[in-house]
Amino acid sequence: MTDLTKLSLAATRDGLSNRDFSALEVTEAYLGAIEKANPKLNAFIEVTAQQAREMAEQSDHRLNSRDARPLEGVPLGIKDLFATKHVHTQAASHVLDDFKPEYESHVTQNLWNDGAVMLGKLNMDEFAMGSSNETSHYGPVVNPWRAAGSNQDLVPGGSSGGSAAAVSAWLCAGATATDTGGSIRQPAAFTGTVGIKPTYGRCSRWGIVAFASSLDQAGPIARTVEDAAIMLTSMAGFDPMDSTSAEIAVPDFAAAVERGVKGLTIGVPREYRMDGMPEEIETLWQQGLEWLKAEGATVKDISLPHTKYALPAYYIVAPAEASSNLARYDGVKYGLRVSGKDITDMYELTRAKGFGREVKRRVMIGTYVLSAGYYDAYYVRAQKVRTLIKRDFERAFADGVDAILTPATPSAAFGIADQDMNADPVKMYLNDVFTVTVNMAGLPGIAVPAGKDHRGLPLGLQLIGKPFDEETLFAAGRVIERSAGGEFSPEKWW
Ligand code: GLN
């Protein structure tokens, strides 16, 4: 029998509806794969085997009675940031020890309503702060990819490192993820998977542990562009519980995947040609443009002049919002409590013990830039810069650009405990240089595997779209995927 974990999400769904195999069989295949791989990869931090089997049995029931919903019986992994009722939801932080919410996030509820099966909760950077999955309280996730001829452990990217690793290593058919500054697209690029951050407001943030509320968006990580489109169709939708959720109809994204790029204008922003950018990233970018041209797109040079301010502005806005959002973890309402001599002492001890280094750094920066003497100098200024960044994109789109092509990351995956990255937090922050602009402007962005570096590691390209025009990103992303034609599967060593 074929290995059911190797099928795409679309093929799994079709095989299930043809009754070629049962939902329970697929679920068991994934549970078996997780059991074998997880001690090495550390992608799952909670496996909900019992619940998965029950959900699969219900799906089989529906499939047998021809009452199947769009994702009936498809096994998924869920980032630990999403509230899942009565199931481990800790944002991979010590401060949320043993927290099991009483309610379900809107996005995951949408997936279950469409018949998907939950395999468990996925590792991530603590509170989604990081680019390597090394800030997790549960330890780093190991990238299933290794450089040719090397057995060095590499990072899968972050913060959705568990999601990307699990999808790439065939431990789930698809995964939920979130992106505040690049956390869907950068790990997707590092693992040869597809990740889309939809337009801000496309998915409800209800029930997603908040990092920076004006930037956070949920989206899928999947093995193909089509799979990502199928998942996003289920995840998205208006929710009155999130005041920033958009009351806009959700199209059938999968229907747009084969639409092609004929007649589209693709913008190439000159400011994304960074000093010291590796030659192979530049080559890949040019290759991507050639592929799009070959299928009938026109390429146009554009300028996004405020690009260089995006990263510094992001690292003011995001920590500012985080410092406010994380004020609620005080040892009173949920999670860890470290007793002290009085209540203030208890707060301080709990937060000192419960938060990791990176989270503390963000809370301190955020508190500083919001404090009375510095609010105007830092926070207000960063918000103004944000408006300028958004305006750059608006201008490009008004000038006839349909989508923008850029590299997804400045390099391929790096080593776990990389000295350079860990000695200097700013080096780690530079991973987001191509992705944060998109969050600052609230736009949709997709990362698609497009090639490999000189060591055989996957590299991704990013497409940025107009607000609520994810369809064009799926269509253009599919052209890149098809033209790259490569095998973006790691060689199994675990
Ligand atoms: N790496 C970025 C950060 O650490 C983005 C994280 C994210 O998108 N959640 O803030």
Short mmCIF file of C-alpha atoms and ligand atoms in Angstrom, two decimals:
data_model
loop_
_atom_site.label_atom_id
_atom_site.label_comp_id
_atom_site.label_asym_id
_atom_site.label_seq_id
_atom_site.Cartn_x
_atom_site.Cartn_y
_atom_site.Cartn_z
CA MET A 1 0.00 0.00 0.00
CA THR A 2 1.19 3.54 -0.71
CA ASP A 3 2.43 5.60 2.20
CA LEU A 4 -0.62 7.71 3.00
CA THR A 5 1.49 10.41 4.64
CA LYS A 6 3.17 11.18 1.30
CA LEU A 7 -0.04 12.29 -0.41
CA SER A 8 -0.79 15.96 -0.87
CA LEU A 9 -3.74 17.35 1.08
CA ALA A 10 -5.76 17.50 -2.15
CA ALA A 11 -4.95 13.86 -2.97
CA THR A 12 -5.78 12.80 0.60
CA ARG A 13 -9.14 14.52 0.38
CA ASP A 14 -9.89 12.92 -3.00
CA GLY A 15 -8.74 9.45 -1.88
CA LEU A 16 -10.95 9.73 1.16
CA SER A 17 -13.99 10.76 -0.80
CA ASN A 18 -13.39 7.89 -3.29
CA ARG A 19 -13.06 5.62 -0.25
CA ASP A 20 -9.66 4.37 -1.44
CA PHE A 21 -8.70 4.44 2.23
CA SER A 22 -10.39 5.47 5.44
CA ALA A 23 -9.89 8.55 7.58
CA LEU A 24 -8.81 6.29 10.43
CA GLU A 25 -6.13 4.72 8.21
CA VAL A 26 -4.71 8.12 7.25
CA THR A 27 -4.82 9.29 10.85
CA GLU A 28 -3.05 6.14 12.07
CA ALA A 29 -0.40 6.57 9.35
CA TYR A 30 0.31 10.12 10.58
CA LEU A 31 0.25 9.16 14.27
CA GLY A 32 2.78 6.41 13.50
CA ALA A 33 4.99 8.84 11.56
CA ILE A 34 4.86 11.37 14.43
CA GLU A 35 5.79 8.73 16.99
CA LYS A 36 8.88 7.79 15.00
CA ALA A 37 10.00 11.28 13.97
CA ASN A 38 9.15 13.46 16.93
CA PRO A 39 11.98 12.38 19.28
CA LYS A 40 14.36 13.70 16.58
CA LEU A 41 12.47 16.66 15.12
CA ASN A 42 10.53 17.94 18.17
CA ALA A 43 7.81 19.41 15.95
CA PHE A 44 4.82 18.38 18.09
CA ILE A 45 4.62 19.39 21.74
CA GLU A 46 1.31 17.62 22.31
CA VAL A 47 -0.14 14.73 20.31
CA THR A 48 -3.92 14.33 20.65
CA ALA A 49 -4.05 10.72 19.46
CA GLN A 50 -7.30 9.78 21.16
CA GLN A 51 -9.11 12.86 19.90
CA ALA A 52 -7.67 12.34 16.41
CA ARG A 53 -9.00 8.78 16.26
CA GLU A 54 -12.46 9.87 17.42
CA MET A 55 -12.59 12.68 14.87
CA ALA A 56 -11.43 10.29 12.13
CA GLU A 57 -14.12 7.77 13.03
CA GLN A 58 -16.77 10.46 12.78
CA SER A 59 -15.34 11.48 9.42
CA ASP A 60 -15.51 7.89 8.18
CA HIS A 61 -19.11 7.80 9.22
CA ARG A 62 -19.85 10.94 7.21
CA LEU A 63 -17.82 9.75 4.22
CA ASN A 64 -19.72 6.46 4.21
CA SER A 65 -23.06 8.19 4.32
CA ARG A 66 -22.01 10.63 1.55
CA ASP A 67 -22.26 13.55 3.92
CA ALA A 68 -18.64 14.70 3.64
CA ARG A 69 -17.54 18.28 4.28
CA PRO A 70 -14.65 19.99 2.38
CA LEU A 71 -11.79 18.70 4.60
CA GLU A 72 -13.48 15.52 5.81
CA GLY A 73 -10.93 13.23 7.47
CA VAL A 74 -7.84 15.30 6.58
CA PRO A 75 -5.30 15.25 9.48
CA LEU A 76 -3.81 18.61 10.43
CA GLY A 77 -1.32 19.97 12.95
CA ILE A 78 -2.17 23.13 14.91
CA LYS A 79 0.34 25.74 16.06
CA ASP A 80 0.34 25.99 19.85
CA LEU A 81 -0.76 29.64 19.55
CA PHE A 82 -4.34 28.66 18.63
CA ALA A 83 -6.79 28.06 21.49
CA THR A 84 -8.05 24.48 21.25
CA LYS A 85 -10.77 23.63 23.75
CA HIS A 86 -9.49 21.57 26.70
CA VAL A 87 -6.22 20.92 24.83
CA HIS A 88 -2.66 22.19 25.46
CA THR A 89 -2.48 25.89 24.42
CA GLN A 90 0.64 27.49 25.81
CA ALA A 91 2.27 29.53 23.04
CA ALA A 92 5.29 27.29 23.81
CA SER A 93 5.82 29.37 26.98
CA HIS A 94 6.52 28.27 30.54
CA VAL A 95 4.24 31.05 31.80
CA LEU A 96 1.19 29.24 30.36
CA ASP A 97 2.02 25.88 31.96
CA ASP A 98 -0.97 23.53 31.94
CA PHE A 99 -3.29 26.10 30.38
CA LYS A 100 -6.20 24.46 28.59
CA PRO A 101 -8.72 26.97 27.26
CA GLU A 102 -12.48 26.65 27.62
CA TYR A 103 -13.05 27.71 24.04
CA GLU A 104 -11.87 27.12 20.48
CA SER A 105 -10.24 29.68 18.16
CA HIS A 106 -12.36 30.79 15.20
CA VAL A 107 -9.82 29.48 12.68
CA THR A 108 -9.56 26.00 14.20
CA GLN A 109 -13.33 25.82 14.70
CA ASN A 110 -13.71 26.56 10.97
CA LEU A 111 -11.37 23.67 10.18
CA TRP A 112 -13.24 21.22 12.43
CA ASN A 113 -16.56 22.42 11.00
CA ASP A 114 -15.16 21.45 7.59
CA GLY A 115 -14.31 17.94 8.85
CA ALA A 116 -10.55 18.18 9.49
CA VAL A 117 -8.90 15.95 12.12
CA MET A 118 -6.57 17.38 14.80
CA LEU A 119 -3.31 15.46 15.30
CA GLY A 120 -1.93 17.75 18.01
CA LYS A 121 -0.21 21.01 18.86
CA LEU A 122 2.94 22.21 17.14
CA ASN A 123 6.09 23.70 18.60
CA MET A 124 6.91 27.37 17.94
CA ASP A 125 8.99 30.25 19.23
CA GLU A 126 7.72 31.42 22.62
CA PHE A 127 4.76 33.77 22.02
CA ALA A 128 5.74 33.68 18.30
CA MET A 129 8.82 35.81 18.96
CA GLY A 130 11.72 34.53 16.93
CA SER A 131 12.94 33.36 13.55
CA SER A 132 14.50 30.00 14.40
CA ASN A 133 12.17 28.22 16.83
CA GLU A 134 14.95 28.35 19.42
CA THR A 135 13.03 30.50 21.92
CA SER A 136 10.48 27.73 22.64
CA HIS A 137 10.21 26.53 26.23
CA TYR A 138 10.03 23.04 24.69
CA GLY A 139 13.39 23.25 22.96
CA PRO A 140 14.27 23.84 19.32
CA VAL A 141 12.60 22.15 16.35
CA VAL A 142 15.00 20.42 13.97
CA ASN A 143 14.63 21.13 10.24
CA PRO A 144 14.02 17.86 8.31
CA TRP A 145 16.41 19.24 5.67
CA ARG A 146 20.16 18.82 5.94
CA ALA A 147 22.86 20.32 3.75
CA ALA A 148 24.40 17.90 1.26
CA GLY A 149 27.02 15.71 2.92
CA SER A 150 26.38 17.19 6.38
CA ASN A 151 24.54 15.94 9.42
CA GLN A 152 24.46 19.27 11.20
CA ASP A 153 21.03 20.09 12.67
CA LEU A 154 19.49 23.16 11.06
CA VAL A 155 16.69 25.45 12.26
CA PRO A 156 13.32 25.23 10.48
CA GLY A 157 12.82 28.99 10.80
CA GLY A 158 10.30 30.61 13.09
CA SER A 159 8.12 31.31 14.73
CA SER A 160 5.99 28.62 13.03
CA GLY A 161 8.94 26.20 12.97
CA GLY A 162 6.95 23.22 14.23
CA SER A 163 4.29 23.78 11.56
CA ALA A 164 6.86 23.99 8.75
CA ALA A 165 8.92 21.01 9.95
CA ALA A 166 5.84 18.82 10.47
CA VAL A 167 4.48 19.56 6.98
CA SER A 168 7.86 19.05 5.33
CA ALA A 169 8.56 15.77 7.21
CA TRP A 170 5.13 14.26 6.35
CA LEU A 171 3.85 14.45 9.93
CA CYS A 172 0.56 16.15 8.93
CA ALA A 173 -1.22 16.95 5.66
CA GLY A 174 -1.11 20.67 6.45
CA ALA A 175 -0.71 22.96 9.44
CA THR A 176 -2.01 26.21 10.83
CA ALA A 177 0.53 28.95 11.45
CA THR A 178 0.63 32.66 12.23
CA ASP A 179 2.65 35.54 10.86
CA THR A 180 3.36 38.85 12.60
CA GLY A 181 6.55 39.73 10.74
CA GLY A 182 7.31 36.67 8.65
CA SER A 183 6.54 33.65 10.81
CA ILE A 184 4.64 31.77 8.10
CA ARG A 185 6.75 32.71 5.09
CA GLN A 186 10.28 32.41 6.50
CA PRO A 187 9.82 28.88 7.94
CA ALA A 188 8.05 27.83 4.73
CA ALA A 189 11.08 29.06 2.75
CA PHE A 190 13.49 27.21 5.09
CA THR A 191 11.68 23.88 4.70
CA GLY A 192 10.62 23.80 1.03
CA THR A 193 6.94 24.28 1.89
CA VAL A 194 4.30 26.80 0.84
CA GLY A 195 3.06 29.39 3.33
CA ILE A 196 0.64 32.26 2.89
CA LYS A 197 -0.04 35.16 5.21
CA PRO A 198 -3.40 36.44 4.04
CA THR A 199 -4.54 40.06 4.14
CA TYR A 200 -4.93 41.43 7.68
CA GLY A 201 -8.57 40.78 8.59
CA ARG A 202 -9.01 37.75 6.33
CA CYS A 203 -8.79 35.29 9.25
CA SER A 204 -10.21 36.00 12.67
CA ARG A 205 -7.71 36.50 15.49
CA TRP A 206 -10.29 35.32 18.04
CA GLY A 207 -8.68 32.62 20.16
CA ILE A 208 -5.15 33.17 18.87
CA VAL A 209 -2.76 34.12 21.68
CA ALA A 210 -1.94 37.76 20.87
CA PHE A 211 1.60 38.91 20.09
CA ALA A 212 1.19 42.22 18.19
CA SER A 213 -2.50 42.57 17.47
CA SER A 214 -2.26 45.05 14.58
CA LEU A 215 0.12 42.71 12.70
CA ASP A 216 -0.89 39.13 13.67
CA GLN A 217 -2.57 37.01 10.99
CA ALA A 218 -3.24 33.29 10.72
CA GLY A 219 -2.55 31.28 7.58
CA PRO A 220 -1.65 27.78 6.41
CA ILE A 221 1.65 26.02 5.76
CA ALA A 222 1.21 23.22 3.23
CA ARG A 223 3.15 21.10 0.76
CA THR A 224 1.73 22.65 -2.41
CA VAL A 225 0.14 25.90 -3.52
CA GLU A 226 -3.14 24.07 -4.13
CA ASP A 227 -3.08 22.61 -0.60
CA ALA A 228 -2.50 26.05 0.89
CA ALA A 229 -5.44 27.42 -1.13
CA ILE A 230 -7.73 24.63 0.07
CA MET A 231 -6.76 25.22 3.69
CA LEU A 232 -7.11 29.00 3.57
CA THR A 233 -10.61 28.68 2.10
CA SER A 234 -11.63 26.83 5.27
CA MET A 235 -9.65 28.94 7.75
CA ALA A 236 -10.78 32.38 6.55
CA GLY A 237 -14.04 34.19 7.16
CA PHE A 238 -15.74 37.01 9.00
CA ASP A 239 -16.08 36.73 12.76
CA PRO A 240 -17.99 39.24 14.87
CA MET A 241 -15.75 38.30 17.82
CA ASP A 242 -12.76 40.03 16.17
CA SER A 243 -13.43 43.71 15.44
CA THR A 244 -10.64 43.70 12.82
CA SER A 245 -12.04 40.71 10.95
CA ALA A 246 -13.19 41.72 7.47
CA GLU A 247 -16.76 41.23 6.38
CA ILE A 248 -15.74 40.12 2.90
CA ALA A 249 -16.83 36.93 1.16
CA VAL A 250 -14.20 34.18 1.03
CA PRO A 251 -13.68 32.97 -2.54
CA ASP A 252 -12.87 29.36 -3.39
CA PHE A 253 -9.11 29.98 -3.46
CA ALA A 254 -8.38 26.59 -5.02
CA ALA A 255 -10.33 27.66 -8.11
CA ALA A 256 -7.77 30.42 -8.74
CA VAL A 257 -4.68 28.21 -8.57
CA GLU A 258 -4.48 27.30 -12.28
CA ARG A 259 -5.52 30.73 -13.52
CA GLY A 260 -2.02 31.58 -14.77
CA VAL A 261 -0.32 34.98 -14.96
CA LYS A 262 -1.05 35.99 -18.53
CA GLY A 263 -1.48 39.77 -18.74
CA LEU A 264 -0.41 40.39 -15.13
CA THR A 265 2.17 43.03 -14.23
CA ILE A 266 4.74 41.87 -11.69
CA GLY A 267 6.62 44.58 -9.79
CA VAL A 268 10.29 44.22 -8.85
CA PRO A 269 11.18 46.59 -6.01
CA ARG A 270 14.73 47.86 -6.35
CA GLU A 271 15.07 48.45 -2.59
CA TYR A 272 14.89 44.68 -1.97
CA ARG A 273 18.30 44.29 -3.64
CA MET A 274 20.16 44.45 -0.34
CA ASP A 275 23.88 45.03 0.09
CA GLY A 276 25.70 41.79 0.68
CA MET A 277 22.79 39.67 -0.55
CA PRO A 278 24.14 36.25 -1.63
CA GLU A 279 24.53 35.85 -5.37
CA GLU A 280 22.32 32.74 -5.41
CA ILE A 281 19.38 34.67 -3.94
CA GLU A 282 19.72 37.27 -6.70
CA THR A 283 19.92 34.50 -9.33
CA LEU A 284 16.82 32.81 -7.95
CA TRP A 285 14.91 36.07 -8.02
CA GLN A 286 15.84 36.66 -11.69
CA GLN A 287 14.86 33.09 -12.47
CA GLY A 288 11.45 33.63 -10.89
CA LEU A 289 10.90 36.72 -13.04
CA GLU A 290 11.86 34.75 -16.17
CA TRP A 291 9.36 32.02 -15.30
CA LEU A 292 6.55 34.55 -14.85
CA LYS A 293 7.48 36.29 -18.12
CA ALA A 294 7.52 32.98 -19.97
CA GLU A 295 3.89 32.48 -18.94
CA GLY A 296 2.77 35.88 -20.19
CA ALA A 297 3.40 38.29 -17.31
CA THR A 298 5.06 41.68 -17.74
CA VAL A 299 7.82 42.65 -15.36
CA LYS A 300 8.14 46.22 -14.13
CA ASP A 301 10.79 47.88 -11.95
CA ILE A 302 9.22 49.69 -9.04
CA SER A 303 10.39 51.65 -6.02
CA LEU A 304 9.24 51.16 -2.44
CA PRO A 305 11.37 53.94 -0.96
CA HIS A 306 10.58 53.41 2.74
CA THR A 307 11.62 49.75 2.76
CA LYS A 308 14.76 50.40 4.79
CA TYR A 309 12.73 51.74 7.70
CA ALA A 310 10.41 48.75 7.90
CA LEU A 311 12.54 46.54 10.12
CA PRO A 312 13.39 49.24 12.70
CA ALA A 313 9.76 50.41 12.76
CA TYR A 314 8.51 46.82 13.15
CA TYR A 315 10.84 46.26 16.09
CA ILE A 316 9.18 49.21 17.83
CA VAL A 317 5.54 48.54 16.97
CA ALA A 318 5.64 44.77 17.60
CA PRO A 319 7.33 44.90 21.04
CA ALA A 320 5.09 47.84 22.06
CA GLU A 321 1.95 45.84 21.36
CA ALA A 322 3.51 42.72 22.86
CA SER A 323 4.37 44.46 26.12
CA SER A 324 0.73 45.44 26.45
CA ASN A 325 -0.68 42.05 25.39
CA LEU A 326 1.65 40.12 27.69
CA ALA A 327 0.73 42.18 30.77
CA ARG A 328 -2.05 39.67 31.44
CA TYR A 329 0.39 36.87 32.35
CA ASP A 330 0.70 37.69 36.01
CA GLY A 331 0.26 34.36 37.79
CA VAL A 332 -3.32 35.19 38.75
CA LYS A 333 -5.55 34.17 35.87
CA TYR A 334 -3.80 31.25 34.22
CA GLY A 335 -0.65 29.21 33.92
CA LEU A 336 2.38 29.36 36.13
CA ARG A 337 2.33 30.95 39.60
CA VAL A 338 5.44 31.44 41.70
CA SER A 339 4.46 32.46 45.24
CA GLY A 340 6.05 35.52 46.80
CA LYS A 341 5.86 37.46 50.01
CA ASP A 342 3.06 39.66 48.69
CA ILE A 343 1.14 40.04 45.43
CA THR A 344 3.69 42.32 43.72
CA ASP A 345 6.43 39.88 44.58
CA MET A 346 4.31 37.04 43.18
CA TYR A 347 3.80 38.94 39.87
CA GLU A 348 7.49 39.63 39.56
CA LEU A 349 8.65 36.14 40.39
CA THR A 350 6.08 34.57 38.07
CA ARG A 351 7.05 36.77 35.13
CA ALA A 352 10.76 36.42 35.82
CA LYS A 353 10.49 32.63 35.81
CA GLY A 354 7.74 32.23 33.24
CA PHE A 355 9.12 34.26 30.32
CA GLY A 356 12.23 33.39 28.34
CA ARG A 357 15.04 35.80 27.41
CA GLU A 358 13.66 36.93 24.05
CA VAL A 359 10.17 37.58 25.44
CA LYS A 360 11.65 39.61 28.30
CA ARG A 361 13.72 41.61 25.83
CA ARG A 362 10.58 42.45 23.84
CA VAL A 363 8.58 43.40 26.95
CA MET A 364 11.38 45.72 28.06
CA ILE A 365 11.77 47.36 24.65
CA GLY A 366 8.01 47.69 24.32
CA THR A 367 7.55 49.21 27.75
CA TYR A 368 10.38 51.64 27.07
CA VAL A 369 9.05 52.90 23.72
CA LEU A 370 5.58 53.37 25.21
CA SER A 371 6.78 55.19 28.32
CA ALA A 372 5.80 58.83 28.77
CA GLY A 373 9.09 60.47 27.77
CA TYR A 374 9.69 58.32 24.69
CA TYR A 375 6.24 57.63 23.25
CA ASP A 376 6.43 60.40 20.63
CA ALA A 377 10.05 59.79 19.75
CA TYR A 378 9.64 56.08 19.11
CA TYR A 379 6.11 54.73 19.01
CA VAL A 380 4.34 57.60 17.28
CA ARG A 381 7.20 57.91 14.80
CA ALA A 382 7.15 54.22 13.99
CA GLN A 383 3.42 54.43 13.32
CA LYS A 384 4.03 57.29 10.89
CA VAL A 385 6.71 55.28 9.12
CA ARG A 386 4.22 52.45 8.92
CA THR A 387 1.80 54.69 7.01
CA LEU A 388 4.56 55.65 4.59
CA ILE A 389 5.41 52.00 3.95
CA LYS A 390 1.77 51.26 3.25
CA ARG A 391 1.60 54.22 0.87
CA ASP A 392 4.61 52.93 -1.11
CA PHE A 393 2.68 49.76 -1.87
CA GLU A 394 -0.55 51.63 -2.66
CA ARG A 395 1.33 53.72 -5.18
CA ALA A 396 2.82 50.66 -6.89
CA PHE A 397 -0.59 49.00 -7.14
CA ALA A 398 -2.19 52.22 -8.41
CA ASP A 399 0.48 52.27 -11.13
CA GLY A 400 -0.80 49.01 -12.53
CA VAL A 401 1.21 46.42 -10.60
CA ASP A 402 -0.80 43.26 -9.82
CA ALA A 403 1.72 41.52 -7.57
CA ILE A 404 5.30 42.01 -6.41
CA LEU A 405 8.06 39.38 -6.53
CA THR A 406 10.88 39.37 -3.96
CA PRO A 407 13.11 36.81 -2.26
CA ALA A 408 11.45 35.30 0.83
CA THR A 409 14.55 35.28 3.03
CA PRO A 410 18.12 36.58 2.80
CA SER A 411 19.58 33.04 3.14
CA ALA A 412 18.72 29.35 3.44
CA ALA A 413 18.27 27.67 6.84
CA PHE A 414 21.14 28.16 9.30
CA GLY A 415 22.46 25.92 12.06
CA ILE A 416 20.85 25.42 15.45
CA ALA A 417 22.71 27.49 18.07
CA ASP A 418 24.41 29.46 15.29
CA GLN A 419 26.94 31.67 17.07
CA ASP A 420 26.45 34.74 14.90
CA MET A 421 22.65 34.69 15.08
CA ASN A 422 22.48 34.09 18.79
CA ALA A 423 25.19 36.49 19.87
CA ASP A 424 23.43 39.42 18.23
CA PRO A 425 19.62 39.65 18.29
CA VAL A 426 19.71 42.18 15.43
CA LYS A 427 21.24 39.52 13.13
CA MET A 428 18.30 37.27 13.94
CA TYR A 429 15.89 40.15 13.26
CA LEU A 430 17.42 40.59 9.77
CA ASN A 431 15.78 37.31 8.74
CA ASP A 432 12.55 39.30 8.46
CA VAL A 433 13.91 41.98 6.15
CA PHE A 434 11.78 40.91 3.14
CA THR A 435 8.68 39.91 5.08
CA VAL A 436 7.92 42.58 7.73
CA THR A 437 6.97 45.25 5.19
CA VAL A 438 4.00 43.09 4.21
CA ASN A 439 2.68 42.92 7.80
CA MET A 440 3.26 46.63 8.30
CA ALA A 441 1.08 47.29 5.23
CA GLY A 442 -1.50 44.60 6.09
CA LEU A 443 -1.06 42.95 2.67
CA PRO A 444 -1.14 39.27 1.68
CA GLY A 445 2.16 37.49 0.99
CA ILE A 446 2.97 33.96 -0.11
CA ALA A 447 6.28 32.06 0.03
CA VAL A 448 6.80 29.32 -2.53
CA PRO A 449 9.82 27.00 -2.85
CA ALA A 450 11.68 28.00 -6.00
CA GLY A 451 15.19 26.56 -5.90
CA LYS A 452 18.06 25.36 -3.75
CA ASP A 453 21.26 26.93 -2.51
CA HIS A 454 24.78 25.59 -3.19
CA ARG A 455 24.39 23.16 -0.27
CA GLY A 456 21.12 21.73 -1.57
CA LEU A 457 18.88 23.58 0.90
CA PRO A 458 15.53 24.99 -0.24
CA LEU A 459 15.08 28.67 -1.04
CA GLY A 460 11.78 30.49 -1.44
CA LEU A 461 10.41 33.40 -3.39
CA GLN A 462 7.76 35.74 -2.03
CA LEU A 463 4.82 37.26 -3.89
CA ILE A 464 3.06 40.25 -2.34
CA GLY A 465 -0.49 41.10 -3.39
CA LYS A 466 -3.18 43.74 -3.19
CA PRO A 467 -5.49 43.72 -0.18
CA PHE A 468 -7.84 40.71 -0.34
CA ASP A 469 -6.34 39.52 -3.62
CA GLU A 470 -4.87 36.26 -2.37
CA GLU A 471 -6.18 34.66 -5.57
CA THR A 472 -3.52 36.33 -7.71
CA LEU A 473 -0.86 35.12 -5.27
CA PHE A 474 -2.08 31.53 -5.57
CA ALA A 475 -2.12 31.78 -9.38
CA ALA A 476 1.36 33.32 -9.64
CA GLY A 477 2.69 31.08 -6.85
CA ARG A 478 1.52 28.06 -8.80
CA VAL A 479 3.46 29.23 -11.88
CA ILE A 480 6.64 29.48 -9.76
CA GLU A 481 5.96 26.07 -8.22
CA ARG A 482 5.34 24.43 -11.59
CA SER A 483 8.33 26.11 -13.26
CA ALA A 484 10.69 25.22 -10.41
CA GLY A 485 9.50 21.68 -10.97
CA GLY A 486 11.87 20.56 -8.24
CA GLU A 487 11.46 17.99 -5.60
CA PHE A 488 11.13 19.93 -2.39
CA SER A 489 11.15 16.92 -0.13
CA PRO A 490 13.92 16.33 2.36
CA GLU A 491 15.84 13.08 2.37
CA LYS A 492 14.57 11.07 5.32
CA TRP A 493 17.18 10.56 8.08
CA TRP A 494 14.97 10.54 11.18
N1 GLN B 1 10.67 36.93 13.53
C1 GLN B 1 9.76 37.99 13.81
C2 GLN B 1 9.78 38.32 15.27
O1 GLN B 1 10.49 37.70 15.97
C3 GLN B 1 8.39 37.65 13.34
C4 GLN B 1 7.68 36.73 14.22
C5 GLN B 1 6.29 36.43 13.75
O2 GLN B 1 5.95 36.68 12.60
N2 GLN B 1 5.48 35.92 14.66
O3 GLN B 1 9.11 39.18 15.71
#
